[in-house]
């Protein structure tokens, strides 16, 4: 009696006729979901719409995501969390050591530049963030804030306040607003490129320029920044300035 050969694939991973595994399909469904969420919004995007875009049946989508909530949870954990980790991970590792508090301004500027780089490489990210996380009523807002953003933001606020007390950060800043400002500076230019792209000189602005622009605003503000030569000149003038003579006594 002939024995049946075991399947080379593990259980729960059926392979489609085109050779893709169900894990591959699940990843593709998540990619399609975030693209549609950014373009049309979470509310109007149904599981059936995702199935149509993927070229599969609605039951196939339900095989991977039994409910809409399961899909949203998967988007937050599988697509949004890794991007936030890329942006904030290096900074959180640095500020964990109080010895780095004097470098906090540079660390925050680094967060902004990484945010621009990640958002540029992931076109759906800035639009989805503004539409479904930052905006009131966004359907991913509470999931992202409660599961990911709150803990990280709390740590950053604490470190910024401590850096202020040490004189390493502008005393006029409000610690709870720093990361809100960073996100706005980094995300809005990418999410609204179609608007400001019509302004004069906009065609000369590259993605790298946006990152440098955000870092410059954070570190130097909008006022003029002295060149190294100018800074050296001012220093030399201070050193060469004659000391006032004391009063002569009669």
Coordinates of N, CA, C and O in Angstrom, one line a residue, residues 62-246:
X62 N -11.2 37.7 4.8 CA -11.8 37.3 6.1 C -11.0 36.2 6.7 O -11.0 36.0 8.0
X63 N -10.4 35.4 5.9 CA -9.5 34.3 6.4 C -8.4 34.8 7.3 O -8.0 34.2 8.3
X64 N -7.9 36.0 6.9 CA -6.7 36.6 7.6 C -7.2 37.5 8.7 O -6.5 37.7 9.7
X65 N -8.3 38.2 8.4 CA -8.8 39.3 9.4 C -10.3 39.0 9.6 O -11.1 39.4 8.8
X66 N -10.6 38.3 10.7 CA -11.9 37.9 10.9 C -12.9 39.1 11.1 O -14.1 39.0 10.7
X67 N -12.4 40.2 11.6 CA -13.2 41.4 11.8 C -12.4 42.6 11.4 O -11.2 42.6 11.2
X68 N -13.1 43.7 11.3 CA -12.4 45.0 10.9 C -11.5 45.4 12.0 O -10.4 45.9 11.7
X69 N -11.8 45.2 13.3 CA -10.9 45.5 14.4 C -9.6 44.7 14.3 O -8.5 45.3 14.6
X70 N -9.7 43.5 13.9 CA -8.5 42.7 13.7 C -7.6 43.3 12.6 O -6.3 43.3 12.8
X71 N -8.2 43.8 11.6 CA -7.4 44.4 10.5 C -6.7 45.7 11.0 O -5.5 45.9 10.8
X72 N -7.5 46.5 11.8 CA -6.9 47.8 12.3 C -5.8 47.5 13.3 O -4.7 48.1 13.3
X73 N -6.0 46.4 14.1 CA -4.9 46.1 15.0 C -3.6 45.6 14.3 O -2.5 46.0 14.7
X74 N -3.8 44.9 13.2 CA -2.7 44.4 12.4 C -2.0 45.5 11.7 O -0.8 45.5 11.6
X75 N -2.7 46.5 11.3 CA -2.1 47.7 10.6 C -1.3 48.4 11.6 O -0.1 48.8 11.3
X76 N -1.8 48.7 12.8 CA -1.0 49.4 13.9 C 0.2 48.6 14.3 O 1.3 49.2 14.3
X77 N 0.1 47.3 14.5 CA 1.2 46.6 15.0 C 2.2 46.2 13.9 O 3.4 46.2 14.1
X78 N 1.7 45.9 12.7 CA 2.5 45.4 11.6 C 3.1 46.5 10.7 O 4.1 46.2 10.0
X79 N 2.4 47.6 10.6 CA 2.9 48.6 9.7 C 3.3 50.0 10.4 O 4.3 50.5 10.0
X80 N 2.5 50.4 11.4 CA 2.8 51.7 12.0 C 3.9 51.6 13.1 O 4.8 52.4 13.1
X81 N 3.8 50.6 13.9 CA 4.7 50.5 15.0 C 6.2 50.4 14.5 O 7.1 51.0 15.0
X82 N 6.5 49.5 13.5 CA 7.8 49.5 13.0 C 8.4 50.8 12.5 O 9.6 51.1 12.7
X83 N 7.5 51.6 11.9 CA 8.0 53.0 11.5 C 8.3 53.9 12.6 O 9.3 54.6 12.7
X84 N 7.4 53.8 13.7 CA 7.7 54.6 14.9 C 8.9 54.2 15.6 O 9.7 55.0 16.1
X85 N 9.2 52.9 15.6 CA 10.4 52.4 16.2 C 11.7 52.9 15.4 O 12.6 53.3 16.1
X86 N 11.6 52.9 14.1 CA 12.7 53.5 13.3 C 13.0 54.9 13.7 O 14.1 55.4 13.8
X87 N 11.9 55.7 13.9 CA 12.0 57.1 14.1 C 12.5 57.4 15.5 O 13.4 58.2 15.7
X88 N 11.9 56.8 16.5 CA 12.2 57.1 17.9 C 13.2 56.3 18.6 O 13.8 56.7 19.6
X89 N 13.4 55.0 18.1 CA 14.3 54.1 18.8 C 15.7 54.6 19.1 O 16.1 54.6 20.3
X90 N 16.4 55.2 18.2 CA 17.8 55.7 18.5 C 17.7 56.8 19.5 O 18.6 56.9 20.4
X91 N 16.7 57.7 19.5 CA 16.6 58.8 20.4 C 16.3 58.3 21.8 O 16.9 58.7 22.8
X92 N 15.4 57.3 21.9 CA 15.1 56.8 23.3 C 16.3 56.1 23.9 O 16.5 56.1 25.1
X93 N 17.1 55.4 23.1 CA 18.3 54.8 23.6 C 19.3 55.9 24.1 O 20.0 55.6 25.2
X94 N 19.4 57.0 23.4 CA 20.3 58.1 23.9 C 19.9 58.7 25.1 O 20.6 58.9 26.1
X95 N 18.6 59.1 25.2 CA 18.1 59.9 26.3 C 17.9 59.1 27.6 O 17.7 59.7 28.6
X96 N 18.0 57.8 27.4 CA 17.9 57.0 28.7 C 19.1 57.3 29.6 O 19.0 57.0 30.8
X97 N 20.2 57.8 29.1 CA 21.3 58.1 29.9 C 21.3 59.6 30.2 O 21.4 60.4 29.2
X98 N 21.3 60.0 31.4 CA 21.2 61.5 31.8 C 22.5 62.2 31.3 O 22.5 63.4 31.1
X99 N 23.6 61.5 31.0 CA 24.8 62.2 30.6 C 24.6 62.8 29.2 O 25.3 63.7 28.8
X100 N 23.5 62.4 28.5 CA 23.3 62.9 27.1 C 22.3 64.0 27.1 O 21.9 64.5 26.1
X101 N 21.8 64.5 28.3 CA 20.8 65.6 28.3 C 21.3 66.8 27.6 O 20.6 67.5 27.0
X102 N 22.6 67.2 27.8 CA 23.1 68.4 27.1 C 22.9 68.3 25.5 O 23.0 69.3 24.8
X103 N 22.8 67.1 25.0 CA 22.7 66.9 23.6 C 21.3 66.7 23.1 O 21.0 66.3 22.0
X104 N 20.3 67.1 24.0 CA 18.9 66.8 23.7 C 18.4 67.5 22.4 O 17.7 66.9 21.7
X105 N 18.9 68.7 22.2 CA 18.4 69.5 21.0 C 18.8 68.7 19.8 O 18.0 68.6 18.8
X106 N 20.0 68.3 19.7 CA 20.5 67.5 18.5 C 19.7 66.2 18.4 O 19.4 65.8 17.3
X107 N 19.4 65.6 19.5 CA 18.7 64.3 19.5 C 17.3 64.5 18.9 O 16.8 63.7 18.1
X108 N 16.6 65.6 19.4 CA 15.3 65.8 18.8 C 15.3 66.2 17.4 O 14.5 65.7 16.6
X109 N 16.3 66.9 16.9 CA 16.5 67.2 15.5 C 16.7 66.0 14.7 O 16.2 65.8 13.6
X110 N 17.4 65.0 15.3 CA 17.6 63.7 14.7 C 16.3 62.9 14.5 O 16.1 62.3 13.5
X111 N 15.5 63.0 15.5 CA 14.1 62.4 15.4 C 13.4 63.0 14.2 O 12.8 62.2 13.4
X112 N 13.4 64.3 14.1 CA 12.7 65.0 13.0 C 13.3 64.5 11.6 O 12.5 64.3 10.7
X113 N 14.6 64.5 11.5 CA 15.2 64.1 10.2 C 14.9 62.6 9.9 O 14.6 62.3 8.7
X114 N 14.9 61.7 10.9 CA 14.5 60.3 10.6 C 13.0 60.2 10.2 O 12.7 59.4 9.4
X115 N 12.2 61.1 10.8 CA 10.8 61.0 10.5 C 10.6 61.4 9.1 O 9.8 60.8 8.4
X116 N 11.3 62.5 8.6 CA 11.1 62.9 7.2 C 11.6 61.7 6.3 O 11.0 61.4 5.3
X117 N 12.8 61.1 6.6 CA 13.3 60.0 5.8 C 12.4 58.9 5.7 O 12.1 58.3 4.6
X118 N 11.8 58.4 6.9 CA 10.9 57.3 6.9 C 9.6 57.6 6.1 O 9.1 56.8 5.4
X119 N 9.1 58.8 6.3 CA 7.8 59.2 5.7 C 8.0 59.3 4.2 O 7.1 59.0 3.4
X120 N 9.2 59.8 3.8 CA 9.5 59.9 2.3 C 9.6 58.5 1.7 O 9.1 58.3 0.6
X121 N 10.1 57.6 2.4 CA 10.3 56.2 1.9 C 9.0 55.4 1.9 O 8.8 54.4 1.3
X122 N 8.0 55.9 2.7 CA 6.7 55.3 2.9 C 5.6 56.3 2.6 O 5.0 56.9 3.5
X123 N 5.2 56.4 1.3 CA 4.4 57.6 0.9 C 3.0 57.6 1.6 O 2.5 58.7 1.8
X124 N 2.5 56.5 2.0 CA 1.2 56.5 2.7 C 1.3 57.0 4.1 O 0.2 57.4 4.7
X125 N 2.4 57.0 4.7 CA 2.6 57.3 6.2 C 2.2 58.7 6.6 O 1.3 58.8 7.5
X126 N 2.7 59.7 6.0 CA 2.3 61.1 6.4 C 0.8 61.4 6.3 O 0.2 62.0 7.2
X127 N 0.3 61.0 5.1 CA -1.2 61.2 4.9 C -2.0 60.5 5.9 O -3.0 61.0 6.5
X128 N -1.7 59.2 6.1 CA -2.4 58.4 7.1 C -2.3 59.0 8.5 O -3.3 59.0 9.2
X129 N -1.1 59.4 8.8 CA -0.9 60.0 10.2 C -1.8 61.2 10.4 O -2.5 61.3 11.4
X130 N -1.8 62.1 9.4 CA -2.6 63.4 9.6 C -4.0 63.0 9.6 O -4.8 63.6 10.4
X131 N -4.5 62.1 8.7 CA -5.9 61.8 8.5 C -6.5 61.0 9.7 O -7.6 61.3 10.2
X132 N -5.8 60.0 10.1 CA -6.4 59.0 11.0 C -5.8 58.9 12.4 O -6.3 58.2 13.2
X133 N -4.7 59.7 12.6 CA -4.1 59.6 13.9 C -4.1 61.0 14.6 O -4.5 61.2 15.7
X134 N -3.6 62.0 13.8 CA -3.5 63.4 14.4 C -4.9 64.0 14.4 O -5.2 64.8 15.3
X135 N -5.7 63.8 13.5 CA -7.0 64.5 13.4 C -8.0 63.9 14.4 O -8.1 62.7 14.7
X136 N -8.9 64.8 14.9 CA -9.9 64.4 15.8 C -10.9 63.5 15.1 O -11.3 63.7 14.0
X137 N -11.2 62.3 15.8 CA -12.0 61.4 15.2 C -11.3 60.3 14.3 O -12.0 59.4 13.7
X138 N -10.0 60.5 14.2 CA -9.3 59.5 13.4 C -9.4 58.1 14.0 O -9.3 57.9 15.2
X139 N -9.7 57.1 13.1 CA -10.0 55.8 13.6 C -8.8 55.0 14.1 O -9.0 53.9 14.7
X140 N -7.6 55.4 13.9 CA -6.4 54.8 14.4 C -5.8 55.5 15.6 O -4.8 55.1 16.2
X141 N -6.4 56.6 15.9 CA -5.9 57.6 16.9 C -5.6 56.9 18.3 O -4.5 56.9 18.8
X142 N -6.7 56.4 18.8 CA -6.5 55.8 20.2 C -5.7 54.6 20.2 O -4.9 54.4 21.2
X143 N -5.7 53.8 19.2 CA -4.9 52.6 19.1 C -3.4 53.0 19.1 O -2.6 52.4 19.9
X144 N -3.0 53.9 18.3 CA -1.6 54.3 18.2 C -1.2 55.0 19.5 O -0.1 54.8 20.0
X145 N -2.0 55.9 20.0 CA -1.7 56.7 21.2 C -1.5 55.8 22.4 O -0.5 55.9 23.1
X146 N -2.5 55.0 22.6 CA -2.5 54.2 23.9 C -1.4 53.1 23.8 O -0.8 52.8 24.8
X147 N -1.2 52.5 22.7 CA -0.3 51.3 22.6 C 1.1 51.7 22.3 O 2.0 50.9 22.7
X148 N 1.4 52.8 21.7 CA 2.7 53.1 21.2 C 3.2 54.5 21.7 O 4.2 54.7 22.3
X149 N 2.4 55.5 21.3 CA 2.9 56.9 21.5 C 2.9 57.4 22.9 O 3.8 58.2 23.3
X150 N 2.0 57.1 23.7 CA 1.9 57.7 25.1 C 3.1 57.4 25.9 O 3.7 58.3 26.5
X151 N 3.6 56.1 25.9 CA 4.8 55.8 26.8 C 6.0 56.5 26.3 O 6.8 57.1 27.1
X152 N 6.2 56.6 24.9 CA 7.4 57.2 24.4 C 7.3 58.8 24.6 O 8.3 59.4 24.9
X153 N 6.1 59.3 24.4 CA 6.0 60.8 24.5 C 6.2 61.2 26.0 O 6.8 62.2 26.3
X154 N 5.7 60.4 26.9 CA 5.9 60.7 28.3 C 7.3 60.7 28.7 O 7.8 61.6 29.5
X155 N 8.1 59.8 28.2 CA 9.5 59.7 28.5 C 10.2 61.0 27.9 O 11.1 61.6 28.5
X156 N 9.9 61.3 26.7 CA 10.5 62.5 26.0 C 10.1 63.8 26.8 O 11.0 64.6 27.0
X157 N 8.9 63.9 27.2 CA 8.5 65.1 28.0 C 9.3 65.2 29.3 O 9.8 66.3 29.6
X158 N 9.5 64.1 29.9 CA 10.3 64.1 31.2 C 11.7 64.5 30.9 O 12.3 65.4 31.6
X159 N 12.3 64.0 29.9 CA 13.7 64.3 29.5 C 13.9 65.8 29.1 O 14.9 66.4 29.4
X160 N 12.9 66.3 28.4 CA 13.0 67.7 27.9 C 12.9 68.6 29.1 O 13.6 69.6 29.2
X161 N 12.0 68.3 30.1 CA 11.9 69.1 31.3 C 13.2 69.1 32.1 O 13.6 70.1 32.6
X162 N 13.8 67.9 32.2 CA 15.0 67.8 33.0 C 16.2 68.6 32.3 O 17.0 69.2 32.9
X163 N 16.2 68.5 30.9 CA 17.2 69.3 30.2 C 17.0 70.8 30.4 O 18.0 71.5 30.4
X164 N 15.7 71.2 30.4 CA 15.5 72.6 30.7 C 16.0 73.0 32.1 O 16.6 74.1 32.2
X165 N 15.8 72.2 33.0 CA 16.2 72.5 34.4 C 17.8 72.6 34.4 O 18.3 73.3 35.3
X166 N 18.4 71.8 33.6 CA 19.9 71.8 33.5 C 20.4 72.9 32.6 O 21.6 73.1 32.5
X167 N 19.5 73.7 32.0 CA 20.0 74.8 31.1 C 20.4 74.4 29.7 O 21.0 75.1 29.0
X168 N 20.0 73.1 29.4 CA 20.5 72.6 28.1 C 19.5 72.8 27.0 O 19.8 72.5 25.8
X169 N 18.2 73.2 27.3 CA 17.2 73.4 26.4 C 16.5 74.7 26.6 O 16.4 75.2 27.8
X170 N 16.0 75.4 25.6 CA 15.4 76.7 25.7 C 14.3 76.7 26.8 O 13.4 75.9 26.7
X171 N 14.4 77.6 27.7 CA 13.5 77.6 28.8 C 12.1 78.0 28.4 O 11.1 77.8 29.2
X172 N 11.9 78.7 27.3 CA 10.6 79.1 26.8 C 9.8 78.0 26.2 O 8.6 78.2 25.9
X173 N 10.4 76.8 25.9 CA 9.7 75.7 25.3 C 8.7 75.1 26.3 O 9.0 75.1 27.5
X174 N 7.6 74.5 25.8 CA 6.7 73.8 26.6 C 6.9 72.3 26.3 O 6.6 71.8 25.2
X175 N 7.4 71.5 27.2 CA 7.8 70.1 27.0 C 6.7 69.3 26.3 O 7.0 68.5 25.4
X176 N 5.4 69.4 26.7 CA 4.4 68.5 26.1 C 4.2 68.9 24.6 O 3.6 68.1 23.8
X177 N 4.6 70.1 24.2 CA 4.4 70.5 22.8 C 5.6 70.2 21.8 O 5.4 70.4 20.6
X178 N 6.7 69.8 22.4 CA 7.9 69.7 21.5 C 7.7 68.6 20.5 O 7.9 68.9 19.3
X179 N 7.3 67.4 20.9 CA 7.1 66.3 19.9 C 5.9 66.6 19.0 O 6.0 66.2 17.8
X180 N 4.9 67.3 19.5 CA 3.8 67.7 18.6 C 4.3 68.6 17.5 O 4.0 68.5 16.3
X181 N 5.2 69.5 17.9 CA 5.8 70.5 16.9 C 6.7 69.7 15.9 O 6.7 70.0 14.7
X182 N 7.5 68.8 16.4 CA 8.4 68.0 15.5 C 7.6 67.2 14.5 O 7.9 67.2 13.3
X183 N 6.5 66.6 14.9 CA 5.6 65.8 14.0 C 5.0 66.7 13.0 O 5.0 66.4 11.8
X184 N 4.6 67.9 13.4 CA 4.0 68.8 12.4 C 5.0 69.3 11.4 O 4.7 69.3 10.2
X185 N 6.2 69.6 11.9 CA 7.2 70.1 11.0 C 7.7 69.0 10.0 O 7.9 69.3 8.8
X186 N 7.7 67.8 10.4 CA 8.2 66.7 9.6 C 7.1 66.2 8.7 O 7.4 65.9 7.5
X187 N 5.9 66.0 9.2 CA 4.8 65.3 8.4 C 4.1 66.2 7.5 O 3.7 65.9 6.4
X188 N 3.7 67.4 7.9 CA 2.9 68.3 7.1 C 3.5 68.7 5.7 O 2.7 68.6 4.7
X189 N 4.7 69.0 5.7 CA 5.3 69.3 4.3 C 5.1 68.1 3.3 O 4.9 68.3 2.1
X190 N 5.2 66.9 3.8 CA 5.1 65.7 2.9 C 3.6 65.4 2.6 O 3.3 65.0 1.5
X191 N 2.7 65.6 3.6 CA 1.3 65.4 3.4 C 0.6 66.4 2.5 O -0.4 66.2 1.9
X192 N 1.3 67.6 2.5 CA 0.6 68.7 1.8 C 1.5 69.2 0.6 O 1.4 70.4 0.1
X193 N 2.3 68.4 0.1 CA 3.2 68.7 -1.0 C 2.5 69.3 -2.2 O 3.0 70.2 -2.9
X194 N 1.3 68.8 -2.5 CA 0.5 69.2 -3.7 C 0.1 70.7 -3.5 O -0.1 71.4 -4.5
X195 N 0.0 71.2 -2.3 CA -0.3 72.6 -2.1 C 0.9 73.5 -2.2 O 0.9 74.4 -3.0
X196 N 1.9 73.3 -1.3 CA 3.0 74.2 -1.3 C 3.9 74.0 -2.5 O 4.7 74.8 -2.9
X197 N 3.7 72.8 -3.2 CA 4.5 72.6 -4.4 C 4.2 73.6 -5.5 O 4.9 73.7 -6.5
X198 N 3.1 74.4 -5.4 CA 2.8 75.4 -6.4 C 3.4 76.7 -6.1 O 3.2 77.7 -6.9
X199 N 4.1 76.8 -5.0 CA 4.7 78.1 -4.6 C 6.0 78.3 -5.3 O 6.7 77.4 -5.8
X200 N 6.5 79.6 -5.5 CA 7.8 79.8 -6.1 C 8.9 79.1 -5.4 O 8.9 79.0 -4.1
X201 N 9.8 78.6 -6.1 CA 11.0 77.9 -5.7 C 10.7 76.5 -5.1 O 11.7 75.8 -4.8
X202 N 9.5 76.1 -5.1 CA 9.1 74.8 -4.5 C 9.7 73.6 -5.3 O 10.1 72.6 -4.8
X203 N 9.9 73.8 -6.6 CA 10.5 72.8 -7.5 C 11.9 72.5 -7.2 O 12.5 71.5 -7.6
X204 N 12.6 73.4 -6.4 CA 14.0 73.2 -6.0 C 14.1 72.4 -4.7 O 15.3 72.1 -4.3
X205 N 13.0 72.1 -4.0 CA 13.1 71.5 -2.7 C 13.0 70.0 -2.8 O 12.0 69.4 -3.3
X206 N 14.1 69.3 -2.4 CA 14.2 67.8 -2.4 C 13.7 67.3 -1.1 O 13.5 68.0 -0.1
X207 N 13.6 66.0 -1.0 CA 13.2 65.3 0.2 C 14.3 65.6 1.3 O 14.0 65.8 2.5
X208 N 15.6 65.5 0.9 CA 16.7 65.8 1.8 C 16.6 67.2 2.3 O 16.9 67.5 3.5
X209 N 16.2 68.1 1.4 CA 16.1 69.5 1.8 C 15.1 69.7 2.9 O 15.2 70.5 3.8
X210 N 14.0 68.9 2.8 CA 12.9 69.0 3.9 C 13.5 68.6 5.2 O 13.3 69.3 6.3
X211 N 14.3 67.5 5.3 CA 14.9 67.1 6.5 C 15.8 68.1 7.1 O 15.8 68.4 8.3
X212 N 16.7 68.7 6.2 CA 17.6 69.8 6.7 C 16.8 71.0 7.1 O 17.2 71.7 8.1
X213 N 15.8 71.3 6.4 CA 14.9 72.5 6.8 C 14.4 72.3 8.2 O 14.4 73.3 9.0
X214 N 13.8 71.1 8.5 CA 13.2 70.9 9.8 C 14.3 71.0 10.9 O 14.1 71.6 11.9
X215 N 15.4 70.4 10.7 CA 16.5 70.4 11.7 C 17.0 71.8 11.9 O 17.2 72.2 13.0
X216 N 17.1 72.6 10.8 CA 17.5 74.0 11.0 C 16.5 74.8 11.8 O 16.9 75.6 12.7
X217 N 15.2 74.6 11.5 CA 14.2 75.4 12.3 C 14.3 75.0 13.8 O 14.2 75.8 14.7
X218 N 14.5 73.7 14.1 CA 14.5 73.2 15.5 C 15.8 73.7 16.2 O 15.7 74.1 17.4
X219 N 16.9 73.8 15.5 CA 18.2 74.1 16.2 C 18.5 75.6 16.2 O 19.1 76.1 17.1
X220 N 18.0 76.3 15.1 CA 18.4 77.7 15.0 C 17.3 78.7 14.8 O 17.5 79.9 14.8
X221 N 16.1 78.2 14.7 CA 15.0 79.1 14.5 C 15.0 79.7 13.1 O 15.7 79.2 12.2
X222 N 14.3 80.9 12.9 CA 14.2 81.5 11.6 C 15.2 82.7 11.4 O 15.3 83.2 10.3
X223 N 15.9 83.0 12.5 CA 16.8 84.1 12.4 C 18.1 83.7 11.7 O 18.3 82.5 11.4
X224 N 18.9 84.7 11.4 CA 20.2 84.4 10.7 C 21.1 83.6 11.6 O 21.2 83.8 12.8
X225 N 21.9 82.7 10.9 CA 22.9 81.9 11.7 C 24.3 82.4 11.2 O 24.6 82.4 10.0
X226 N 25.1 82.7 12.2 CA 26.5 83.2 11.9 C 27.3 82.0 11.2 O 27.2 80.9 11.7
X227 N 28.1 82.4 10.2 CA 29.0 81.4 9.6 C 30.2 81.2 10.6 O 30.4 82.0 11.5
X228 N 30.9 80.1 10.4 CA 32.1 79.9 11.3 C 33.1 81.1 11.2 O 33.6 81.5 12.2
X229 N 33.2 81.8 10.0 CA 34.1 82.9 9.9 C 33.6 84.1 10.7 O 34.3 84.8 11.4
X230 N 32.2 84.3 10.6 CA 31.6 85.4 11.4 C 31.8 85.2 12.9 O 32.0 86.1 13.7
X231 N 31.5 83.9 13.3 CA 31.6 83.6 14.7 C 33.1 83.8 15.2 O 33.3 84.3 16.3
X232 N 34.1 83.4 14.4 CA 35.5 83.6 14.8 C 35.8 85.1 14.9 O 36.5 85.5 15.8
X233 N 35.2 85.9 14.0 CA 35.5 87.3 14.0 C 34.9 88.0 15.2 O 35.5 88.8 15.8
X234 N 33.7 87.6 15.6 CA 33.1 88.2 16.8 C 33.9 87.8 18.0 O 34.1 88.6 19.0
X235 N 34.4 86.5 18.0 CA 35.2 86.1 19.2 C 36.5 86.9 19.3 O 36.9 87.3 20.4
X236 N 37.1 87.2 18.1 CA 38.3 87.9 18.1 C 38.1 89.3 18.6 O 38.9 89.9 19.3
X237 N 37.0 90.0 18.2 CA 36.7 91.3 18.6 C 36.5 91.4 20.1 O 36.9 92.4 20.7
X238 N 35.8 90.4 20.6 CA 35.6 90.4 22.1 C 37.0 90.3 22.8 O 37.2 91.0 23.8
X239 N 37.9 89.5 22.3 CA 39.2 89.3 22.9 C 40.0 90.6 22.8 O 40.8 90.9 23.7
X240 N 39.9 91.3 21.7 CA 40.8 92.5 21.5 C 40.2 93.8 22.0 O 40.8 94.8 22.0
X241 N 39.0 93.7 22.5 CA 38.3 95.0 23.0 C 39.0 95.5 24.2 O 39.2 94.7 25.2
X242 N 39.5 96.7 24.2 CA 40.3 97.2 25.3 C 39.4 97.3 26.6 O 38.2 97.6 26.5
X243 N 40.0 97.1 27.7 CA 39.3 97.2 29.0 C 39.2 98.6 29.3 O 40.1 99.4 29.1
X244 N 38.0 99.0 29.9 CA 37.8 100.4 30.3 C 38.8 100.8 31.4 O 39.1 100.0 32.3
X245 N 39.4 102.0 31.3 CA 40.3 102.4 32.3 C 39.6 102.8 33.6 O 38.5 103.4 33.5
X246 N 40.3 102.6 34.7 CA 39.7 103.0 35.9 C 39.8 104.4 36.1 O 40.5 105.2 35.5

